[in-house]
Coordinates of C-alpha atoms in Angstrom, one line a residue:
Chain A
X1 CA 76.1 -31.1 13.9
X2 CA 76.7 -27.9 12.2
X3 CA 74.7 -24.9 13.6
X4 CA 74.6 -21.2 13.4
X5 CA 72.7 -18.3 15.1
X6 CA 70.6 -17.7 12.0
X7 CA 69.6 -21.4 11.9
X8 CA 68.5 -21.3 15.5
X9 CA 66.6 -18.3 15.1
X10 CA 64.7 -19.8 12.0
X11 CA 63.9 -23.0 13.9
X12 CA 62.2 -20.6 16.5
X13 CA 60.2 -18.7 13.9
X14 CA 59.2 -22.0 12.4
X15 CA 57.5 -22.9 15.7
X16 CA 55.6 -19.7 15.6
X17 CA 52.5 -19.8 17.7
X18 CA 51.8 -23.4 17.6
X19 CA 53.9 -23.6 21.0
X20 CA 53.6 -21.6 24.2
X21 CA 56.3 -19.2 25.0
X22 CA 56.4 -20.5 28.6
X23 CA 56.6 -18.1 31.6
X24 CA 59.7 -17.6 33.9
X25 CA 58.9 -17.8 37.6
X26 CA 60.9 -16.6 40.6
X27 CA 60.7 -17.2 44.2
X28 CA 62.2 -15.0 47.0
X29 CA 62.4 -18.0 49.3
X30 CA 64.3 -20.0 46.9
X31 CA 66.6 -17.1 46.2
X32 CA 67.2 -16.6 50.0
X33 CA 67.8 -20.5 50.3
X34 CA 70.5 -20.7 47.5
X35 CA 71.9 -17.1 47.7
X36 CA 71.5 -17.0 43.9
X37 CA 68.9 -15.3 41.9
X38 CA 66.9 -18.0 40.1
X39 CA 64.8 -17.9 37.1
X40 CA 62.6 -21.0 36.4
X41 CA 61.8 -21.6 32.8
X42 CA 58.4 -23.5 33.2
X43 CA 58.1 -26.1 30.4
X44 CA 55.4 -27.8 32.5
X45 CA 53.1 -25.2 31.1
X46 CA 54.2 -26.1 27.6
X47 CA 51.7 -27.8 25.1
X48 CA 51.4 -31.6 26.3
X49 CA 53.1 -30.8 29.5
X50 CA 56.7 -30.9 28.7
X51 CA 59.4 -29.3 26.4
X52 CA 59.1 -32.5 24.1
X53 CA 56.5 -30.7 22.1
X54 CA 59.2 -28.4 20.8
X55 CA 61.4 -31.1 19.1
X56 CA 58.5 -33.2 18.1
X57 CA 56.8 -30.2 16.3
X58 CA 59.9 -28.9 14.5
X59 CA 60.8 -32.6 13.4
X60 CA 57.4 -33.2 11.9
X61 CA 57.3 -29.9 10.3
X62 CA 60.7 -30.3 8.7
X63 CA 59.6 -33.4 6.9
X64 CA 58.6 -33.3 3.3
X65 CA 55.0 -33.2 2.3
X66 CA 55.3 -36.7 0.9
X67 CA 56.8 -38.0 4.1
X68 CA 54.2 -36.1 6.2
X69 CA 51.5 -38.0 4.1
X70 CA 52.8 -41.2 5.3
X71 CA 52.8 -40.3 8.9
X72 CA 55.5 -40.4 11.8
X73 CA 56.3 -42.9 14.3
X74 CA 58.2 -43.6 17.5
X75 CA 58.5 -45.9 20.4
X76 CA 57.9 -44.2 23.8
X77 CA 56.3 -44.8 27.0
X78 CA 56.6 -41.2 28.2
X79 CA 56.4 -37.5 27.1
X80 CA 57.9 -37.9 23.7
X81 CA 54.9 -40.2 22.7
X82 CA 52.4 -37.6 23.6
X83 CA 54.3 -34.8 22.1
X84 CA 54.7 -36.4 18.7
X85 CA 51.0 -37.4 18.7
X86 CA 50.1 -33.8 19.5
X87 CA 52.5 -32.2 17.0
X88 CA 51.5 -34.5 14.1
X89 CA 47.9 -33.7 14.6
X90 CA 48.6 -29.9 14.5
X91 CA 49.7 -30.6 10.8
X92 CA 47.2 -33.3 9.9
X93 CA 49.7 -36.0 10.0
X94 CA 49.3 -39.5 11.3
X95 CA 51.3 -40.5 14.3
X96 CA 52.0 -44.2 15.3
X97 CA 53.3 -44.7 18.9
X98 CA 54.8 -48.0 20.0
X99 CA 54.4 -48.5 23.6
X100 CA 55.2 -51.4 26.0
X101 CA 52.1 -53.1 27.2
X102 CA 53.0 -52.6 30.8
X103 CA 53.0 -48.8 30.4
X104 CA 50.5 -47.0 32.7
X105 CA 47.2 -46.9 31.1
X106 CA 47.0 -43.1 31.4
X107 CA 50.0 -42.7 28.9
X108 CA 48.1 -44.7 26.2
X109 CA 44.9 -42.7 26.9
X110 CA 46.8 -39.4 26.6
X111 CA 48.4 -40.4 23.3
X112 CA 45.0 -41.5 21.8
X113 CA 43.5 -38.2 23.3
X114 CA 46.1 -36.4 21.0
X115 CA 44.9 -38.5 18.0
X116 CA 47.9 -40.8 18.0
X117 CA 47.6 -44.6 17.1
X118 CA 48.9 -46.8 19.8
X119 CA 50.8 -50.2 19.1
X120 CA 51.5 -52.1 22.0
X121 CA 54.6 -54.5 22.2
X122 CA 56.4 -56.6 24.9
X123 CA 58.1 -54.5 27.5
X124 CA 61.8 -54.5 26.4
X125 CA 64.0 -52.5 23.9
X126 CA 64.2 -55.1 21.3
X127 CA 60.4 -55.6 21.1
X128 CA 60.0 -51.8 21.0
X129 CA 62.4 -51.5 18.0
X130 CA 60.8 -54.4 16.2
X131 CA 57.4 -53.0 16.8
X132 CA 58.5 -49.7 15.3
X133 CA 60.0 -51.6 12.3
X134 CA 56.9 -53.3 11.7
X135 CA 54.8 -50.1 11.9
X136 CA 57.2 -48.4 9.5
X137 CA 57.1 -51.3 7.1
X138 CA 53.4 -51.3 7.0
X139 CA 52.8 -47.5 6.8
X140 CA 56.1 -46.0 5.5
X141 CA 56.0 -43.5 8.6
X142 CA 59.1 -41.6 9.3
X143 CA 60.8 -42.5 12.7
X144 CA 61.1 -39.4 14.9
X145 CA 63.7 -40.2 17.5
X146 CA 63.1 -38.6 21.0
X147 CA 66.6 -36.9 21.4
X148 CA 69.5 -38.5 19.2
X149 CA 68.2 -36.5 16.2
X150 CA 69.2 -33.1 14.8
X151 CA 65.7 -31.7 14.4
X152 CA 64.8 -32.8 17.9
X153 CA 67.6 -31.0 19.4
X154 CA 67.2 -28.0 17.3
X155 CA 63.5 -27.8 18.4
X156 CA 64.6 -28.2 22.0
X157 CA 67.0 -25.3 21.6
X158 CA 64.1 -22.9 21.4
X159 CA 63.4 -23.5 25.1
X160 CA 66.7 -21.7 26.2
X161 CA 66.5 -19.3 23.2
X162 CA 63.3 -17.9 24.8
X163 CA 64.7 -18.0 28.4
X164 CA 67.8 -15.9 27.3
X165 CA 65.4 -13.2 25.8
X166 CA 63.1 -13.3 28.9
X167 CA 65.8 -12.8 31.4
X168 CA 68.7 -10.5 30.7
X169 CA 72.3 -11.1 32.2
X170 CA 71.9 -14.7 33.1
X171 CA 75.3 -16.1 34.2
X172 CA 74.5 -19.9 34.1
X173 CA 71.7 -22.1 33.1
X174 CA 70.9 -25.6 34.5
X175 CA 69.3 -28.3 32.5
X176 CA 68.5 -31.9 33.4
X177 CA 70.3 -34.6 31.3
X178 CA 68.5 -37.7 30.2
X179 CA 68.9 -38.5 26.6
X180 CA 70.4 -35.2 26.1
X181 CA 68.0 -33.5 23.7
X182 CA 67.1 -30.7 26.0
X183 CA 70.6 -30.4 27.3
X184 CA 72.3 -30.4 23.8
X185 CA 69.8 -27.8 22.6
X186 CA 70.5 -25.6 25.6
X187 CA 74.1 -25.7 24.9
X188 CA 73.5 -24.6 21.2
X189 CA 71.2 -21.7 22.2
X190 CA 73.8 -20.7 25.0
X191 CA 76.8 -20.9 22.3
X192 CA 75.0 -19.0 19.5
X193 CA 72.3 -16.7 21.2
X194 CA 74.3 -15.5 24.2
X195 CA 77.7 -14.1 25.2
X196 CA 78.8 -17.6 26.2
X197 CA 76.5 -18.3 29.3
X198 CA 77.8 -21.5 31.0
X199 CA 75.4 -24.4 30.9
X200 CA 75.4 -27.1 33.6
X201 CA 73.9 -30.5 33.4
X202 CA 72.3 -32.3 36.3
X203 CA 71.6 -35.9 36.5
X204 CA 70.1 -38.5 38.9
X205 CA 73.0 -40.5 40.5
X206 CA 71.0 -43.6 39.7
X207 CA 71.2 -42.9 35.9
X208 CA 74.6 -41.3 35.8
X209 CA 75.6 -42.4 32.2
X210 CA 76.1 -38.9 30.9
X211 CA 78.3 -38.0 34.0
X212 CA 80.4 -41.0 33.4
X213 CA 80.7 -40.4 29.8
X214 CA 81.6 -36.8 30.2
X215 CA 84.1 -37.3 33.0
X216 CA 85.8 -40.4 31.3
X217 CA 85.7 -39.0 27.8
X218 CA 84.2 -42.3 26.7
X219 CA 80.5 -42.4 25.7
X220 CA 78.7 -45.0 28.0
X221 CA 76.1 -46.3 25.6
X222 CA 74.4 -48.7 28.0
X223 CA 73.4 -48.6 31.6
X224 CA 71.0 -49.9 34.2
X225 CA 69.1 -47.0 35.5
X226 CA 67.6 -47.0 39.1
X227 CA 65.8 -43.7 39.9
X228 CA 62.4 -42.4 40.4
X229 CA 63.2 -39.7 37.7
X230 CA 61.5 -41.6 34.9
X231 CA 62.2 -38.9 32.4
X232 CA 66.0 -39.2 32.9
X233 CA 66.4 -43.0 32.7
X234 CA 67.3 -43.0 29.0
X235 CA 70.8 -43.3 27.7
X236 CA 72.7 -40.2 26.4
X237 CA 72.5 -40.2 22.6
X238 CA 75.4 -39.8 20.3
X239 CA 74.7 -36.4 18.8
X240 CA 74.0 -35.4 22.2
X241 CA 77.1 -36.6 23.7
X242 CA 79.2 -34.8 21.0
X243 CA 77.6 -31.6 21.8
X244 CA 77.7 -31.8 25.7
X245 CA 81.3 -32.9 25.4
X246 CA 82.2 -29.8 23.6
X247 CA 79.9 -27.3 25.5
X248 CA 78.7 -28.3 28.9
X249 CA 80.5 -26.4 31.6
X250 CA 80.0 -29.2 34.1
X251 CA 77.6 -32.0 35.2
X252 CA 76.3 -32.7 38.7
X253 CA 74.8 -35.8 40.2
X254 CA 72.1 -35.8 42.9
X255 CA 70.4 -38.7 44.6
X256 CA 66.7 -39.4 44.7
X257 CA 66.2 -37.9 48.1
X258 CA 67.8 -34.7 47.2
X259 CA 65.6 -34.6 44.0
X260 CA 62.3 -35.1 46.1
X261 CA 63.4 -32.4 48.6
X262 CA 64.0 -30.1 45.8
X263 CA 60.7 -31.2 44.1
X264 CA 58.7 -30.4 47.4
X265 CA 60.4 -27.0 47.4
X266 CA 59.1 -26.4 43.9
X267 CA 55.6 -27.3 44.8
X268 CA 55.5 -25.3 47.9
X269 CA 57.3 -22.2 46.8
X270 CA 56.5 -22.0 43.1
X271 CA 53.0 -23.5 43.5
X272 CA 53.5 -25.6 40.3
X273 CA 53.1 -29.2 39.4
X274 CA 56.3 -30.8 38.0
X275 CA 57.5 -34.3 37.5
X276 CA 60.3 -35.7 39.6
X277 CA 63.0 -35.3 36.7
X278 CA 62.3 -31.7 36.8
X279 CA 63.6 -31.1 40.2
X280 CA 67.1 -32.6 39.6
X281 CA 68.7 -29.3 38.3
X282 CA 67.4 -27.4 41.4
X283 CA 68.6 -30.1 43.7
X284 CA 72.1 -29.9 42.0
X285 CA 72.2 -26.1 42.4
X286 CA 71.3 -26.5 46.1
X287 CA 74.0 -29.0 46.6
X288 CA 76.7 -26.7 44.9
X289 CA 75.2 -23.3 46.0
X290 CA 78.5 -21.8 47.0
X291 CA 79.6 -22.0 43.4
X292 CA 76.6 -20.0 42.3
X293 CA 76.1 -17.4 45.1
X294 CA 75.3 -14.0 43.8
X295 CA 74.8 -15.2 40.3
X296 CA 71.7 -14.9 38.1
X297 CA 70.9 -18.6 37.1
X298 CA 68.3 -20.0 34.8
X299 CA 66.8 -23.3 35.7
X300 CA 64.9 -25.2 33.0
X301 CA 61.9 -27.0 34.6
X302 CA 61.3 -29.7 31.9
X303 CA 57.8 -31.1 32.5
X304 CA 54.7 -31.6 34.6
X305 CA 53.4 -35.0 33.7
X306 CA 53.2 -36.7 37.0
X307 CA 50.9 -39.2 38.5
X308 CA 49.2 -37.4 41.5
X309 CA 46.8 -40.3 42.2
X310 CA 48.2 -40.9 45.7
X311 CA 47.7 -37.3 46.7
X312 CA 44.1 -37.3 45.6
X313 CA 43.2 -40.7 47.0
X314 CA 44.5 -39.4 50.4
X315 CA 42.2 -36.3 50.0
X316 CA 39.2 -38.6 49.2
X317 CA 39.9 -40.6 52.2
X318 CA 39.8 -37.5 54.4
X319 CA 36.6 -36.6 52.7
X320 CA 35.1 -39.9 53.5
X321 CA 35.7 -39.5 57.3
Chain B
X1 CA 29.9 0.5 52.3
X2 CA 30.0 3.4 49.9
X3 CA 32.4 2.8 47.1
X4 CA 33.4 4.4 43.7
X5 CA 35.6 3.7 40.8
X6 CA 38.1 6.1 41.7
X7 CA 38.3 4.8 45.2
X8 CA 38.9 1.3 44.0
X9 CA 41.5 2.6 41.6
X10 CA 43.3 4.2 44.3
X11 CA 43.3 1.2 46.4
X12 CA 45.1 -0.7 43.5
X13 CA 47.7 2.1 43.2
X14 CA 48.4 2.0 46.9
X15 CA 49.3 -1.6 46.6
X16 CA 51.8 -0.7 44.1
X17 CA 54.7 -3.3 43.5
X18 CA 54.3 -4.7 47.0
X19 CA 52.1 -7.5 45.5
X20 CA 52.3 -9.6 42.4
X21 CA 50.0 -9.0 39.4
X22 CA 49.2 -12.7 39.2
X23 CA 49.1 -14.4 35.9
X24 CA 45.9 -15.7 34.0
X25 CA 46.2 -19.1 32.7
X26 CA 44.0 -21.0 30.1
X27 CA 43.6 -24.6 29.2
X28 CA 42.4 -25.9 25.9
X29 CA 41.4 -29.1 27.5
X30 CA 39.2 -27.5 30.1
X31 CA 37.7 -25.2 27.4
X32 CA 36.7 -28.3 25.6
X33 CA 35.4 -29.9 28.7
X34 CA 33.1 -26.9 29.6
X35 CA 32.2 -25.5 26.3
X36 CA 33.2 -21.9 27.7
X37 CA 36.4 -20.0 27.4
X38 CA 38.0 -20.1 30.7
X39 CA 40.5 -17.6 32.3
X40 CA 42.0 -18.6 35.5
X41 CA 43.3 -15.9 37.8
X42 CA 46.1 -17.4 39.8
X43 CA 46.1 -16.2 43.3
X44 CA 48.1 -19.2 44.2
X45 CA 51.1 -17.2 42.8
X46 CA 50.3 -14.3 45.1
X47 CA 52.6 -13.3 47.9
X48 CA 52.2 -15.7 50.9
X49 CA 50.3 -18.1 48.4
X50 CA 46.8 -16.5 48.4
X51 CA 44.7 -13.4 47.7
X52 CA 44.7 -12.6 51.5
X53 CA 47.9 -10.7 51.1
X54 CA 46.0 -8.1 49.1
X55 CA 43.4 -7.1 51.8
X56 CA 46.0 -7.5 54.7
X57 CA 48.4 -5.3 53.0
X58 CA 45.8 -2.5 52.3
X59 CA 44.4 -2.7 55.8
X60 CA 47.9 -2.3 57.5
X61 CA 48.8 0.5 55.0
X62 CA 45.7 2.3 55.7
X63 CA 46.5 2.6 59.5
X64 CA 47.8 5.8 60.9
X65 CA 51.5 6.1 61.7
X66 CA 50.6 6.0 65.4
X67 CA 48.5 2.8 65.0
X68 CA 51.2 1.1 63.0
X69 CA 53.7 1.7 65.7
X70 CA 51.5 -0.4 68.1
X71 CA 51.2 -3.2 65.6
X72 CA 48.4 -5.3 64.1
X73 CA 46.7 -8.4 65.4
X74 CA 44.2 -11.1 64.3
X75 CA 43.2 -14.5 65.1
X76 CA 43.6 -17.1 62.3
X77 CA 44.7 -20.6 61.7
X78 CA 44.9 -20.1 57.9
X79 CA 45.9 -17.8 55.1
X80 CA 44.9 -14.5 56.8
X81 CA 47.5 -14.9 59.6
X82 CA 50.3 -15.5 57.2
X83 CA 49.1 -12.8 54.9
X84 CA 48.9 -10.3 58.0
X85 CA 52.3 -11.2 59.2
X86 CA 53.8 -10.7 55.8
X87 CA 52.1 -7.4 55.1
X88 CA 53.1 -5.9 58.5
X89 CA 56.7 -6.9 57.8
X90 CA 56.7 -4.9 54.5
X91 CA 55.9 -1.8 56.5
X92 CA 58.0 -2.6 59.6
X93 CA 54.9 -3.1 61.6
X94 CA 54.7 -5.8 64.5
X95 CA 52.1 -8.4 63.9
X96 CA 50.5 -10.5 66.6
X97 CA 48.7 -13.6 65.4
X98 CA 46.4 -15.6 67.8
X99 CA 46.3 -19.3 66.8
X100 CA 44.5 -22.3 68.2
X101 CA 47.0 -24.6 69.9
X102 CA 45.8 -27.6 67.7
X103 CA 46.7 -25.8 64.3
X104 CA 49.1 -27.8 62.2
X105 CA 52.5 -26.8 63.2
X106 CA 53.4 -25.7 59.6
X107 CA 51.0 -22.8 60.1
X108 CA 52.7 -21.5 63.0
X109 CA 56.0 -21.9 61.3
X110 CA 54.8 -20.0 58.4
X111 CA 53.7 -17.1 60.4
X112 CA 57.0 -16.9 62.2
X113 CA 59.0 -17.0 59.0
X114 CA 57.1 -13.9 58.0
X115 CA 58.1 -12.3 61.2
X116 CA 54.7 -12.6 63.1
X117 CA 54.5 -13.2 66.7
X118 CA 52.3 -16.3 67.4
X119 CA 50.2 -16.5 70.5
X120 CA 48.5 -19.9 71.3
X121 CA 45.0 -20.3 72.6
X122 CA 42.4 -23.1 73.2
X123 CA 40.8 -24.4 70.0
X124 CA 37.6 -22.6 70.3
X125 CA 36.2 -19.3 69.0
X126 CA 35.6 -17.8 72.6
X127 CA 39.3 -18.6 73.4
X128 CA 40.4 -17.1 70.1
X129 CA 38.6 -13.9 70.7
X130 CA 39.8 -13.8 74.3
X131 CA 43.3 -14.3 73.1
X132 CA 43.0 -11.5 70.8
X133 CA 41.5 -9.1 73.4
X134 CA 44.5 -9.8 75.7
X135 CA 47.1 -9.2 73.1
X136 CA 45.3 -5.9 72.0
X137 CA 45.1 -4.9 75.7
X138 CA 48.9 -5.6 76.2
X139 CA 50.1 -4.0 72.9
X140 CA 47.4 -1.5 71.6
X141 CA 47.7 -3.3 68.5
X142 CA 44.7 -2.8 65.9
X143 CA 42.6 -5.8 65.1
X144 CA 42.6 -6.5 61.3
X145 CA 39.7 -8.7 60.5
X146 CA 39.9 -11.4 57.8
X147 CA 36.8 -10.5 55.7
X148 CA 34.2 -8.5 57.5
X149 CA 36.1 -5.2 57.3
X150 CA 36.1 -2.4 54.7
X151 CA 39.7 -2.2 54.0
X152 CA 40.0 -6.0 53.7
X153 CA 37.3 -6.1 51.0
X154 CA 38.6 -3.1 49.1
X155 CA 42.1 -4.8 49.1
X156 CA 40.6 -8.1 47.8
X157 CA 38.9 -6.0 45.0
X158 CA 42.1 -5.5 43.4
X159 CA 42.3 -9.2 42.2
X160 CA 39.3 -8.9 40.0
X161 CA 40.4 -5.3 39.0
X162 CA 43.4 -6.9 37.6
X163 CA 41.6 -9.7 35.9
X164 CA 39.3 -7.4 34.1
X165 CA 42.3 -5.6 32.7
X166 CA 44.1 -8.7 31.8
X167 CA 41.2 -10.2 29.9
X168 CA 38.8 -8.2 27.6
X169 CA 35.2 -8.9 27.1
X170 CA 34.7 -11.3 30.1
X171 CA 31.0 -12.2 30.5
X172 CA 31.1 -13.7 33.9
X173 CA 33.4 -14.1 36.9
X174 CA 33.4 -17.1 39.4
X175 CA 34.6 -16.6 43.0
X176 CA 34.7 -18.8 46.0
X177 CA 32.6 -17.7 49.1
X178 CA 33.7 -18.3 52.5
X179 CA 33.7 -15.2 54.8
X180 CA 32.9 -13.2 51.7
X181 CA 36.0 -11.0 51.5
X182 CA 37.0 -11.9 48.1
X183 CA 33.5 -12.4 46.8
X184 CA 32.5 -9.0 47.9
X185 CA 35.7 -7.4 46.7
X186 CA 35.0 -9.1 43.2
X187 CA 31.4 -7.7 43.1
X188 CA 32.6 -4.3 43.7
X189 CA 35.2 -4.5 41.1
X190 CA 32.7 -5.9 38.6
X191 CA 30.2 -3.0 39.5
X192 CA 32.6 -0.1 39.3
X193 CA 35.3 -1.3 36.8
X194 CA 33.3 -3.2 34.2
X195 CA 30.2 -2.8 32.2
X196 CA 28.3 -5.0 34.7
X197 CA 30.0 -8.3 34.4
X198 CA 27.9 -10.9 36.4
X199 CA 29.7 -12.2 39.3
X200 CA 28.9 -15.9 40.5
X201 CA 29.6 -17.3 43.9
X202 CA 30.4 -20.9 44.6
X203 CA 30.3 -22.6 48.0
X204 CA 30.7 -26.2 49.4
X205 CA 27.5 -27.8 50.2
X206 CA 29.0 -28.6 53.5
X207 CA 29.5 -24.8 54.3
X208 CA 26.4 -23.5 52.7
X209 CA 25.6 -20.5 54.9
X210 CA 26.1 -17.8 52.2
X211 CA 23.9 -19.9 50.0
X212 CA 21.1 -20.2 52.5
X213 CA 21.5 -16.4 53.5
X214 CA 21.2 -15.2 49.9
X215 CA 18.3 -17.6 49.0
X216 CA 16.3 -17.0 52.0
X217 CA 17.1 -13.3 52.5
X218 CA 18.1 -13.9 56.1
X219 CA 21.7 -13.7 57.2
X220 CA 22.7 -17.1 58.6
X221 CA 25.1 -16.1 61.2
X222 CA 26.2 -19.3 62.5
X223 CA 26.7 -22.8 61.0
X224 CA 28.4 -26.2 61.5
X225 CA 30.7 -26.6 58.5
X226 CA 31.7 -30.1 57.4
X227 CA 33.9 -29.9 54.2
X228 CA 37.4 -30.4 53.0
X229 CA 37.6 -26.8 51.7
X230 CA 39.2 -25.5 55.0
X231 CA 39.5 -21.9 53.4
X232 CA 35.6 -21.8 53.1
X233 CA 34.4 -23.0 56.5
X234 CA 34.1 -19.5 57.8
X235 CA 30.7 -17.6 58.3
X236 CA 29.8 -14.9 55.8
X237 CA 30.4 -11.6 57.3
X238 CA 27.9 -8.7 57.7
X239 CA 29.4 -6.3 55.3
X240 CA 30.0 -9.1 52.9
X241 CA 26.3 -10.3 53.1
X242 CA 25.2 -6.7 52.3
X243 CA 27.3 -6.6 49.3
X244 CA 26.7 -10.0 48.0
X245 CA 22.8 -9.6 48.5
X246 CA 22.9 -6.5 46.3
X247 CA 25.5 -7.7 43.6
X248 CA 25.9 -11.3 43.2
X249 CA 24.3 -12.7 40.2
X250 CA 23.8 -16.1 41.7
X251 CA 25.5 -18.7 44.1
X252 CA 26.0 -22.5 43.5
X253 CA 26.9 -25.4 45.8
X254 CA 29.0 -28.3 45.1
X255 CA 29.8 -31.4 47.1
X256 CA 33.4 -32.3 48.2
X257 CA 33.6 -35.0 45.6
X258 CA 32.8 -32.5 42.8
X259 CA 35.3 -30.1 44.3
X260 CA 38.1 -32.8 44.3
X261 CA 37.4 -33.7 40.8
X262 CA 37.8 -30.3 39.7
X263 CA 40.9 -29.8 41.8
X264 CA 42.5 -32.8 40.1
X265 CA 41.5 -31.2 36.6
X266 CA 43.4 -28.0 37.8
X267 CA 46.5 -30.0 38.7
X268 CA 46.6 -32.1 35.7
X269 CA 45.7 -29.5 33.1
X270 CA 46.9 -26.2 34.3
X271 CA 49.9 -27.8 36.2
X272 CA 49.6 -25.7 39.2
X273 CA 49.2 -26.3 42.9
X274 CA 46.0 -25.2 44.5
X275 CA 44.2 -25.6 47.8
X276 CA 40.9 -27.5 47.8
X277 CA 38.8 -24.3 48.2
X278 CA 40.2 -23.1 45.0
X279 CA 38.5 -25.7 43.0
X280 CA 35.0 -25.0 44.2
X281 CA 34.3 -22.4 41.4
X282 CA 35.4 -24.6 38.6
X283 CA 33.4 -27.4 40.1
X284 CA 30.4 -25.1 40.1
X285 CA 31.0 -24.0 36.5
X286 CA 31.2 -27.7 35.3
X287 CA 28.0 -28.5 37.1
X288 CA 26.2 -25.6 35.4
X289 CA 28.1 -25.6 32.1
X290 CA 25.0 -25.4 30.0
X291 CA 24.5 -21.9 31.4
X292 CA 27.8 -20.7 30.4
X293 CA 28.5 -22.3 27.1
X294 CA 30.2 -20.2 24.5
X295 CA 30.9 -17.5 27.2
X296 CA 34.2 -16.0 28.4
X297 CA 34.4 -16.7 32.1
X298 CA 37.0 -15.7 34.6
X299 CA 37.6 -18.0 37.5
X300 CA 39.5 -16.8 40.6
X301 CA 41.8 -19.5 41.9
X302 CA 42.1 -18.2 45.6
X303 CA 45.2 -19.8 46.9
X304 CA 47.9 -22.7 46.9
X305 CA 48.6 -23.3 50.5
X306 CA 47.9 -27.1 50.8
X307 CA 49.7 -29.9 52.7
X308 CA 51.2 -32.2 50.0
X309 CA 52.8 -34.4 52.6
X310 CA 50.9 -37.5 51.5
X311 CA 52.1 -37.1 47.9
X312 CA 55.7 -36.8 48.9
X313 CA 55.4 -39.5 51.4
X314 CA 54.2 -41.8 48.7
X315 CA 57.1 -40.9 46.3
X316 CA 59.7 -41.5 49.0
X317 CA 58.1 -45.0 49.7
X318 CA 58.6 -45.7 46.1
X319 CA 62.0 -44.5 46.1
X320 CA 62.9 -46.9 49.0
X321 CA 61.8 -49.9 47.1

C-alpha cells in the first residue's frame, strides 16, 4: 500500500461531518495507577458504536456511482456489519449483510435498524463466503472487507489522525489488534501525520496470531481463537500484516482476566461503556507500565457494543424484592 | 433564599478549574424515540462521579479560614460523602464523614481514597445525627449538609448554568428530585440565567415525597422510600421545597421498571455508565413525550457511581468456561 500525508488528509476530509470527531477522556486515577499520562480516544461514541463506521463509510464513498447503485455486501456477525449497513444508508446505497444463523438476534436487529438486508447462513467460514458469493452473484454488490482492504484501512486511519490533533506531544499510541484494520490505520497516521510517534499493538493471549506473526516474521494465517474479546478473534489480514511488520513498535499480549480488570477500571473511572476488546490496550499498558512511566500515551478505545443483559437482569431482580 | 444572576455567576467563577465543565451528549436514536431533541448533561463525568462535587466544593470554599482549619463534617452513605472528602482535600481541609456501619465497603474505601476520615455509626438516622454531633464536638468541624443548605444549592446551580451556555435555545430542562439540591439549583439557574426555561422534576414513584409536597402544597417531611434509585431516597429539604414550589414547572413520577428501561437506553445509546437515579428524568420524558415533541430539552444525568459487580462477575464466569 502506497500512502502519503496528503492522501490521509484527503480521506479525513472526505468523511466530513458524517462521522463524529470522538472525544478524548482522561482520568487522574488511571494516571496515578500507571504513572503515565493517558488520553483515551473514545470510539465507543462513534456512529454505530465503533470505529468500524470510519472504514465502512470511506469504502462505500470511494465506489463509483455505478457500483453504488448495485449495493455493497459483506459477511459479519459483529461491528463491521452494522457499520456497513449504516454507512451505505447515508449514501442511499443498499447493503447486504451475510450473518451466521447462530449470531445473537440483537446483531441482526441492529443491522436491520440501519436499513441493511440480512442473509443468514450456516455458522462457519465456508458457508459465510458462499453466502456472500451468492448475494454478489444475484445483486452485483461490491464486497467491502472488514479489514484486509486498502480503503478500510485508510478510513480507520482517521481515528488516530484526530487523536494526534486533539492531544499535543503524544509519545506513544496503543491500539488493539484483531484483523489489523485499526492497527494498520493507526500506524499510517503515526507515520505520516506525526513526528514518528511509536504505535504499540495489544492482543488477547487467546488470539495471538498477530503476536506470533510479528515475532516470527511469518504471517500466521489461521488460528483457533479462545478469548472473550469477540472483536479480536479475527485473523490478521495480509495488507495489515505488511503494514504492522514495518511500522509497529511492539506488540503485547494480555490474558482475559487482565482484560476484564482493565475493562472494570474503564467503567469505574471513565464512566463509559466499552466492549471487552476495548480494554486490551489498557491492560497491556498496565502490564508494562514501567516502560511508559512519565510518558504521554494515547489509547484507542475501539467500541462500545456490549451485551449488558446480565447487569440489567440483576437490577431487575433487586427491584422485584 | 435571595439570589441574583450576579451571585450565580460568581459562584461559577469561584469553582474555577477545580471542577470539570462536563460534556453534553446527544443520540439520534433517543431523539427518534422521543420526538424531542435531547441534550444530556453528563455529571457522571464530574469529579467524584456526580454533581455533588459542585455543592461540596463551593460550601467548603465559602467557609472562613478559621472554620476551614477545623475541618468539615457530614453524614452520608453516598455521593455527598465522597464529594465532601474530595472537595476538602482540594483546599487542604480535613473531612469527617459519618457512615452507617452497614454501608457497602466500597463507599468507605472511596471516602478514604479522597482523604476523608470515616466514622462508623449504627444504621439509623438518630445514630447518624448523634455520630455527627460527636465528631463536631471533638473537632469543631462545620457540618456541610447534602442539600438543605444555601451554599450546596448555589454550587449545584453551576451544572445548569453550564448547560444553558453549552446548548442554545433550550425550551425545557429535566432534573431528578431527591433532597432537592440539584433541582433547586437548576431552578435558580433557569430563573436568573435564561429567559425563563421551564424546569421539570422527575421522581421515583417509590420515593414520591416531593411530588406529594408540591401537588398538595404541604411539605411532606417524612416518608418510607422503596426504590432502586438509591440517590433519590432522601426527603426533600426545606429550602429546596420553597424554591421548587415557586419555580418548578411540573413534577413527574416513574416506577422502577420505567427507570431501568431508560437506564438501559442510556447505556446502549449514549455508551455511558450512570447510576439508576440518573435515568429517572429520561424515563419521565419518555412517559410524557407528547408534551415535549419537537422541543429542545436538556436532561441532567446526575452521576455514575453504580456497582457493576454483577456484570463483571457474569463476564468472568463466561471466561471460565
